[in-house]
Every structure is written in structure tokens, then in C-alpha cells.
XYZ file of C-alpha atoms in Angstrom:
107
model
C 57.142 47.921 30.820
C 54.567 45.215 31.562
C 52.874 45.473 34.936
C 50.952 42.700 36.593
C 47.724 44.545 37.214
C 46.072 42.098 39.605
C 49.054 41.689 41.947
C 49.191 45.214 43.363
C 49.784 45.232 47.110
C 48.989 47.826 49.757
C 52.613 48.686 50.469
C 52.953 52.457 50.438
C 51.505 55.157 52.650
C 50.473 57.342 49.728
C 49.106 54.496 47.583
C 45.337 54.081 47.510
C 43.185 51.412 45.960
C 40.256 53.751 45.643
C 39.989 57.308 44.442
C 37.595 59.698 46.169
C 35.553 56.649 47.234
C 34.205 56.333 43.687
C 36.832 54.511 41.612
C 38.109 51.229 43.058
C 40.959 49.000 41.954
C 39.843 46.749 39.128
C 36.877 48.908 38.076
C 36.356 49.097 34.328
C 35.774 52.776 33.535
C 34.456 54.804 30.613
C 35.180 58.513 30.195
C 31.843 60.269 29.690
C 33.090 63.867 29.459
C 36.297 65.077 27.795
C 38.937 66.510 30.130
C 42.591 67.501 30.169
C 44.918 66.178 32.816
C 47.654 68.153 34.567
C 50.076 67.777 31.662
C 47.498 68.790 29.056
C 46.741 65.318 27.718
C 43.119 65.054 26.600
C 41.070 62.074 27.720
C 38.122 61.809 25.366
C 34.577 60.667 25.862
C 34.384 56.957 25.086
C 37.901 56.108 26.303
C 37.805 52.923 28.422
C 40.297 51.554 30.925
C 40.768 49.649 34.177
C 41.630 51.622 37.299
C 44.559 50.112 39.257
C 45.443 52.552 42.044
C 46.199 56.170 42.882
C 49.149 57.886 44.494
C 48.846 61.192 46.318
C 51.681 63.744 46.365
C 50.801 66.098 49.239
C 53.347 68.792 48.382
C 51.741 69.395 44.975
C 48.169 68.305 45.837
C 48.689 65.861 43.003
C 47.085 62.552 42.205
C 48.529 59.989 39.845
C 45.860 57.555 38.688
C 47.319 54.352 37.285
C 45.171 52.860 34.554
C 45.418 50.040 32.042
C 43.544 49.214 28.861
C 44.649 45.561 28.909
C 45.560 44.866 32.587
C 49.189 44.510 31.509
C 50.520 47.878 30.377
C 50.077 50.800 32.729
C 49.582 54.463 31.907
C 48.963 57.393 34.199
C 46.461 60.212 34.470
C 47.763 63.182 36.456
C 45.309 65.401 38.341
C 46.003 68.296 40.668
C 43.556 69.143 43.436
C 43.703 72.919 43.057
C 40.964 75.296 41.842
C 43.022 76.489 38.893
C 43.757 72.972 37.640
C 41.728 69.731 37.991
C 39.836 70.158 41.281
C 36.553 70.145 39.331
C 37.364 66.657 38.055
C 38.628 65.322 41.399
C 35.420 66.214 43.236
C 32.929 65.473 40.435
C 34.079 62.078 39.210
C 30.543 60.991 38.289
C 30.453 63.757 35.662
C 33.624 62.423 34.010
C 33.724 58.662 34.644
C 31.138 55.913 34.392
C 31.841 52.586 36.058
C 31.005 49.940 33.470
C 31.967 47.005 35.671
C 32.969 46.990 39.332
C 36.277 45.484 40.329
C 36.783 42.925 43.071
C 37.388 45.440 45.886
C 34.453 46.040 48.224
C 32.808 49.409 48.493
């Protein structure tokens, strides 16, 4: 369903408007290295999207990154912060994501 990208509010304890102090809400991002998310979906080099926010699920060490290609429709990238899954991606974001344009949130 449509989602008003710019109207996100800080209203949940586990909701973050930055991810690992590298991606910030509103940043326009380009994938620079192919990777698979937790559910096995491949995100290919060249894919571009806006980063909206991230949710953290402590029980599973899981991150849900909410992204949008058009600032209307939202999709998710699921990452798990465990050595056997996507920890490499979580702690090496610069290897996987290039910030093309910074969003309005301050760093």
C-alpha cells in the first residue's frame, strides 16, 4: 500500500532513522556490491532506492530496512546481525552501499 515517505515520525523504541550511523532517512542509495538478504532476495549492483528507516528486532538480531524507489511505495530489506548470515553487510555498509545524495537528516 502507498506510504507517505516524508512523514515518518519517531514513534517507536525500535525504530531508527539511521542505520549503523551511515544510512540516514531520506538518503538516496546505490548498491555497489551484490548481496543476499535474510530471505535470500538478491540486491544487485546498480539498484537505487531511498532509505526511510530501520527497525531492530533484538530477539533475532534482525534489522528491517525500509526503502522506496519512488518515495511512495515501501519495500523491505531484511538483515540479520549474526556471523552466519548478514553481519558482514551490517558492519561494512560502505562496501555495499554508496550514498548518491544525502537526505535531510543531520549527521
